[in-house]
CSV table of C-alpha atoms in Angstrom, one decimal:
chain,number,residue,atom,x,y,z
A,28,MET,CA,6.7,-6.7,-28.9
A,29,ALA,CA,9.1,-9.6,-28.8
A,30,GLY,CA,6.5,-12.1,-27.8
A,31,HIS,CA,4.8,-13.1,-24.5
A,32,THR,CA,4.6,-15.7,-21.8
A,33,GLU,CA,1.5,-17.8,-21.2
A,34,PRO,CA,0.1,-17.0,-17.8
A,35,TYR,CA,-0.4,-19.5,-15.0
A,36,VAL,CA,-4.2,-19.3,-15.0
A,37,PRO,CA,-6.4,-18.7,-13.2
A,38,LEU,CA,-5.3,-15.2,-12.5
A,39,ASN,CA,-6.1,-12.8,-9.6
A,40,THR,CA,-7.0,-15.6,-7.2
A,41,LEU,CA,-5.4,-17.1,-4.1
A,42,LYS,CA,-3.6,-20.4,-4.7
A,43,PRO,CA,-2.4,-22.4,-1.7
A,44,PHE,CA,1.4,-23.0,-1.7
A,45,GLY,CA,1.9,-24.6,1.7
A,46,GLU,CA,1.0,-24.1,5.3
A,47,GLY,CA,-0.1,-20.5,5.8
A,48,ILE,CA,1.1,-19.3,2.4
A,49,TRP,CA,-0.6,-18.5,-0.9
A,50,ILE,CA,0.4,-17.2,-4.3
A,51,VAL,CA,-1.5,-15.0,-6.8
A,52,ASP,CA,-0.7,-14.9,-10.5
A,53,GLY,CA,-1.4,-11.5,-11.8
A,54,PRO,CA,-1.4,-9.8,-15.2
A,55,SER,CA,1.7,-9.1,-17.2
A,56,ILE,CA,3.6,-5.8,-17.2
A,57,ASP,CA,5.6,-4.6,-20.1
A,58,PHE,CA,9.3,-4.3,-19.3
A,59,ARG,CA,11.4,-2.2,-21.7
A,60,LEU,CA,14.8,-3.6,-22.7
A,61,GLY,CA,16.4,-1.1,-25.1
A,62,GLY,CA,13.7,-0.7,-27.8
A,63,ILE,CA,12.1,-4.1,-27.1
A,64,SER,CA,9.0,-4.6,-25.0
A,65,LEU,CA,9.1,-7.7,-22.9
A,66,PRO,CA,5.8,-8.6,-21.1
A,67,PHE,CA,6.7,-10.1,-17.8
A,68,PRO,CA,4.2,-12.1,-15.7
A,69,THR,CA,3.6,-11.0,-12.1
A,70,ARG,CA,3.1,-13.0,-8.9
A,71,MET,CA,2.3,-12.1,-5.4
A,72,THR,CA,2.8,-14.0,-2.2
A,73,VAL,CA,0.5,-13.8,0.9
A,74,VAL,CA,1.5,-15.2,4.3
A,75,ARG,CA,-1.0,-15.5,7.1
A,76,LEU,CA,0.9,-15.0,10.4
A,77,LYS,CA,-0.1,-17.0,13.5
A,78,ASP,CA,-2.1,-14.1,14.8
A,79,GLY,CA,-4.2,-14.0,11.6
A,80,ARG,CA,-2.7,-10.9,10.1
A,81,LEU,CA,-1.6,-11.0,6.5
A,82,TRP,CA,1.8,-10.2,5.0
A,83,VAL,CA,1.5,-9.3,1.3
A,84,HIS,CA,4.7,-9.4,-0.8
A,85,SER,CA,5.0,-7.8,-4.3
A,86,PRO,CA,1.3,-7.0,-4.6
A,87,THR,CA,-0.4,-7.8,-7.9
A,88,GLU,CA,-3.5,-6.0,-9.3
A,89,LEU,CA,-6.2,-5.7,-6.7
A,90,THR,CA,-9.4,-6.8,-8.3
A,91,ASP,CA,-12.7,-6.9,-6.5
A,92,ARG,CA,-12.7,-10.7,-6.5
A,93,LEU,CA,-9.2,-10.9,-5.1
A,94,LYS,CA,-10.0,-8.3,-2.4
A,95,GLU,CA,-12.9,-10.5,-1.3
A,96,GLU,CA,-10.7,-13.5,-1.1
A,97,VAL,CA,-8.0,-11.7,0.8
A,98,ASP,CA,-10.4,-10.2,3.3
A,99,ALA,CA,-11.8,-13.6,4.0
A,100,LEU,CA,-8.3,-14.8,4.7
A,101,GLY,CA,-7.4,-12.2,7.3
A,102,ALA,CA,-6.5,-8.5,7.9
A,103,VAL,CA,-3.8,-7.1,5.7
A,104,ALA,CA,-1.2,-5.7,8.0
A,105,PHE,CA,2.0,-5.6,6.0
A,106,LEU,CA,2.7,-4.5,2.3
A,107,VAL,CA,6.1,-5.3,1.0
A,108,ALA,CA,8.0,-4.0,-2.1
A,109,PRO,CA,11.1,-6.3,-2.2
A,110,ASN,CA,13.0,-4.3,-4.8
A,111,LYS,CA,12.6,-1.1,-6.9
A,112,ILE,CA,10.9,-3.0,-9.8
A,113,HIS,CA,8.3,-4.8,-7.7
A,114,TYR,CA,6.2,-1.9,-6.4
A,115,TRP,CA,3.7,-1.4,-9.3
A,116,TRP,CA,0.3,-1.9,-7.6
A,117,ILE,CA,1.4,-1.3,-4.0
A,118,GLY,CA,-0.2,2.2,-4.0
A,119,ASP,CA,-3.7,0.6,-4.8
A,120,TRP,CA,-3.2,-1.8,-1.9
A,121,MET,CA,-2.2,1.1,0.4
A,122,ARG,CA,-5.4,3.0,-0.5
A,123,ALA,CA,-7.5,-0.2,0.1
A,124,TYR,CA,-5.8,-1.0,3.4
A,125,PRO,CA,-4.7,2.3,4.9
A,126,GLN,CA,-4.1,0.6,8.3
A,127,ALA,CA,-1.3,-1.6,6.8
A,128,ALA,CA,2.3,-0.8,7.3
A,129,SER,CA,4.4,-0.5,4.1
A,130,TYR,CA,8.0,-1.8,3.7
A,131,ALA,CA,10.3,-1.2,0.8
A,132,ALA,CA,13.8,-2.3,-0.2
A,133,PRO,CA,16.4,0.4,-0.5
A,134,ARG,CA,15.9,2.9,-3.4
A,135,VAL,CA,12.4,1.8,-4.2
A,136,GLU,CA,11.2,5.3,-3.6
A,137,GLU,CA,13.4,6.5,-6.5
A,138,ARG,CA,10.8,5.0,-8.9
A,139,SER,CA,7.6,4.5,-7.0
A,140,VAL,CA,6.8,7.8,-5.3
A,141,PRO,CA,6.9,10.1,-8.4
A,142,ASP,CA,5.0,7.6,-10.4
A,143,HIS,CA,2.3,6.4,-8.0
A,144,GLY,CA,2.2,8.7,-5.0
A,145,THR,CA,2.9,5.8,-2.7
A,146,ARG,CA,4.4,6.1,0.7
A,147,PHE,CA,6.7,3.7,2.6
A,148,ASP,CA,6.8,3.5,6.3
A,149,HIS,CA,9.9,1.4,6.7
A,150,GLU,CA,13.0,0.5,4.7
A,151,LEU,CA,13.8,-3.2,4.5
A,152,THR,CA,17.3,-3.9,5.8
A,153,ASP,CA,18.9,-6.8,7.7
A,154,GLU,CA,18.0,-5.0,10.9
A,155,THR,CA,14.3,-4.2,10.1
A,156,LYS,CA,12.6,-7.5,10.1
A,157,GLY,CA,9.3,-6.1,11.2
A,158,ALA,CA,6.6,-7.8,13.3
A,159,TRP,CA,7.1,-11.1,11.4
A,160,ARG,CA,10.6,-11.8,12.8
A,161,ASP,CA,9.3,-14.8,14.9
A,162,GLU,CA,7.9,-16.5,11.8
A,163,MET,CA,10.0,-15.4,8.9
A,164,ASP,CA,13.7,-14.9,8.2
A,165,GLN,CA,15.0,-12.1,6.0
A,166,CYS,CA,18.2,-11.0,4.2
A,167,LEU,CA,19.1,-8.2,1.8
A,168,VAL,CA,21.1,-8.9,-1.3
A,169,GLU,CA,22.6,-5.5,-2.1
A,170,GLY,CA,23.6,-4.4,-5.6
A,171,ARG,CA,25.0,-1.2,-7.1
A,172,VAL,CA,21.7,-0.4,-8.8
A,173,LEU,CA,19.2,-2.8,-7.4
A,174,SER,CA,18.9,-4.5,-4.0
A,175,GLU,CA,16.4,-7.2,-3.2
A,176,ALA,CA,15.0,-8.3,0.1
A,177,VAL,CA,14.6,-12.1,0.3
A,178,PHE,CA,12.3,-13.9,2.8
A,179,PHE,CA,11.9,-17.4,4.3
A,180,HIS,CA,8.6,-18.5,5.7
A,181,ARG,CA,9.5,-21.1,8.3
A,182,ALA,CA,6.2,-22.9,8.6
A,183,SER,CA,6.0,-23.8,4.9
A,184,LYS,CA,9.8,-23.9,4.5
A,185,THR,CA,9.4,-21.5,1.5
A,186,LEU,CA,11.9,-19.0,0.2
A,187,ILE,CA,10.4,-16.0,-1.5
A,188,VAL,CA,12.3,-14.1,-4.2
A,189,THR,CA,11.4,-11.8,-7.1
A,190,ASP,CA,14.1,-11.0,-9.7
A,191,LEU,CA,17.1,-12.7,-8.2
A,192,ILE,CA,15.9,-15.9,-10.0
A,193,GLU,CA,13.7,-16.3,-13.0
A,194,ASN,CA,12.7,-19.7,-14.4
A,195,PHE,CA,10.6,-19.5,-17.6
A,196,GLU,CA,9.2,-22.7,-19.1
A,197,ALA,CA,10.0,-22.9,-22.8
A,198,GLY,CA,6.5,-24.2,-23.6
A,199,ARG,CA,5.0,-21.0,-22.2
A,200,VAL,CA,7.3,-18.6,-24.0
A,201,ARG,CA,5.7,-17.3,-27.3
A,202,GLY,CA,7.8,-15.7,-29.9
A,203,PRO,CA,11.3,-16.8,-31.2
A,204,LEU,CA,13.0,-13.6,-30.2
A,205,MET,CA,11.8,-13.9,-26.6
A,206,ARG,CA,12.9,-17.5,-26.4
A,207,VAL,CA,16.3,-16.5,-27.6
A,208,LEU,CA,16.6,-13.7,-25.2
A,209,PHE,CA,15.5,-15.9,-22.2
A,210,ARG,CA,18.0,-18.6,-23.2
A,211,LEU,CA,20.8,-16.1,-23.6
A,212,GLY,CA,19.8,-14.5,-20.3
A,213,GLY,CA,20.1,-17.9,-18.5
A,214,VAL,CA,16.5,-17.8,-17.2
A,215,MET,CA,15.0,-20.8,-19.0
A,216,ALA,CA,13.6,-23.7,-16.9
A,217,PRO,CA,14.5,-26.1,-15.5
A,218,HIS,CA,17.8,-24.4,-15.0
A,219,GLY,CA,16.8,-20.8,-14.4
A,220,GLY,CA,18.9,-18.3,-12.5
A,221,THR,CA,19.8,-14.7,-12.1
A,222,PRO,CA,19.3,-12.9,-15.4
A,223,ARG,CA,22.7,-12.0,-16.9
A,224,ASP,CA,21.8,-8.3,-17.2
A,225,MET,CA,20.9,-8.2,-13.5
A,226,ARG,CA,24.2,-9.8,-12.5
A,227,LEU,CA,25.8,-6.6,-13.6
A,228,THR,CA,24.3,-4.8,-10.6
A,229,PHE,CA,26.4,-7.2,-8.4
A,230,SER,CA,29.6,-6.5,-10.2
A,231,GLY,CA,32.4,-6.6,-7.6
A,232,ARG,CA,30.0,-8.0,-5.0
A,233,LYS,CA,30.0,-11.7,-5.8
A,234,ALA,CA,31.4,-12.5,-2.3
A,235,HIS,CA,28.4,-10.7,-0.7
A,236,VAL,CA,25.9,-12.5,-3.0
A,237,LYS,CA,27.5,-15.8,-2.2
A,238,GLU,CA,27.3,-15.1,1.6
A,239,GLN,CA,23.6,-14.2,1.4
A,240,VAL,CA,22.7,-17.3,-0.7
A,241,GLU,CA,24.6,-19.5,1.7
A,242,GLN,CA,22.5,-18.0,4.4
A,243,MET,CA,19.3,-18.8,2.4
A,244,ILE,CA,20.5,-22.4,2.0
A,245,GLY,CA,21.2,-22.6,5.7
A,246,TRP,CA,17.5,-21.9,6.3
A,247,GLU,CA,16.9,-25.3,4.6
A,248,PRO,CA,14.1,-24.2,2.2
A,249,GLN,CA,12.1,-26.9,0.5
A,250,LYS,CA,10.3,-24.6,-2.0
A,251,ILE,CA,10.9,-21.3,-3.7
A,252,VAL,CA,8.3,-18.8,-4.8
A,253,LEU,CA,9.5,-16.9,-7.9
A,254,ALA,CA,7.9,-13.8,-9.4
A,255,HIS,CA,8.7,-14.9,-12.9
A,256,GLY,CA,8.3,-18.4,-14.2
A,257,ARG,CA,7.8,-21.8,-12.7
A,258,CYS,CA,8.1,-22.0,-8.9
A,259,ILE,CA,10.5,-24.5,-7.3
A,260,GLU,CA,8.7,-27.3,-5.3
A,261,LYS,CA,11.6,-29.6,-4.5
A,262,ASP,CA,15.4,-29.6,-4.0
A,263,ALA,CA,15.3,-25.8,-3.4
A,264,ALA,CA,18.9,-25.9,-2.0
A,265,GLY,CA,20.2,-27.6,-5.1
A,266,PHE,CA,18.4,-25.1,-7.3
A,267,LEU,CA,20.0,-22.2,-5.4
A,268,ARG,CA,23.4,-23.7,-5.8
A,269,HIS,CA,23.0,-24.1,-9.5
A,270,SER,CA,21.4,-20.7,-10.0
A,271,PHE,CA,24.2,-18.9,-8.2
A,272,ARG,CA,27.2,-20.7,-9.6
A,273,TRP,CA,28.2,-17.4,-11.2
A,274,ALA,CA,28.7,-16.1,-7.6
A,275,GLY,CA,30.9,-19.0,-6.6
A,276,LEU,CA,28.3,-21.4,-5.1
A,277,ARG,CA,29.1,-25.1,-5.4
């Protein structure tokens, strides 16, 4: 193992992030990079829609305590896997909430179905915005290997991403090799961004990425929920422009 990142405790509990939106910091998952094991933290986002139903994005481990908190918040109606990496616990949530509709970004089923026996009712595209269209905006950043669905919760002015941007705080990264890898990867706070290895999936598609990020900026977000590292709580547009300079943003 190359090291680890200190978690944002407490884990497995709802944390308010704005009007009608909560985050949950979950346990780390080992990600293999060549022969190196990199433990990545996980983070879920929960949005309570105006009718009281819950939209759950990139579900983390469903502990008994977390389930009690979620049930007290509302009825889980939507389970979202925004890319083919962020599906790990969605099968557990499907079994706990069989009435919920499941949504996945393109190609998620390539990894999730054989591994976890999960099902997906809908594919996330620019056209399939689901029952949340009146409260949330959505776009799809399409890559050659990985595509990611990005969401904007209007009431809290929060953009929700997973792997498109990572922003690890140096003081929370344990292990010299891991710190070196994160710095070389361009994902160290306060100037995090798209990991250099992930940019390869957008080779030849910079214009598309630039167009999608300009759309995100046009939504006028104030905050950004990230799956990995410190969330952005001010100057979200400026952070986006800096993070996507590689795609031509200014």
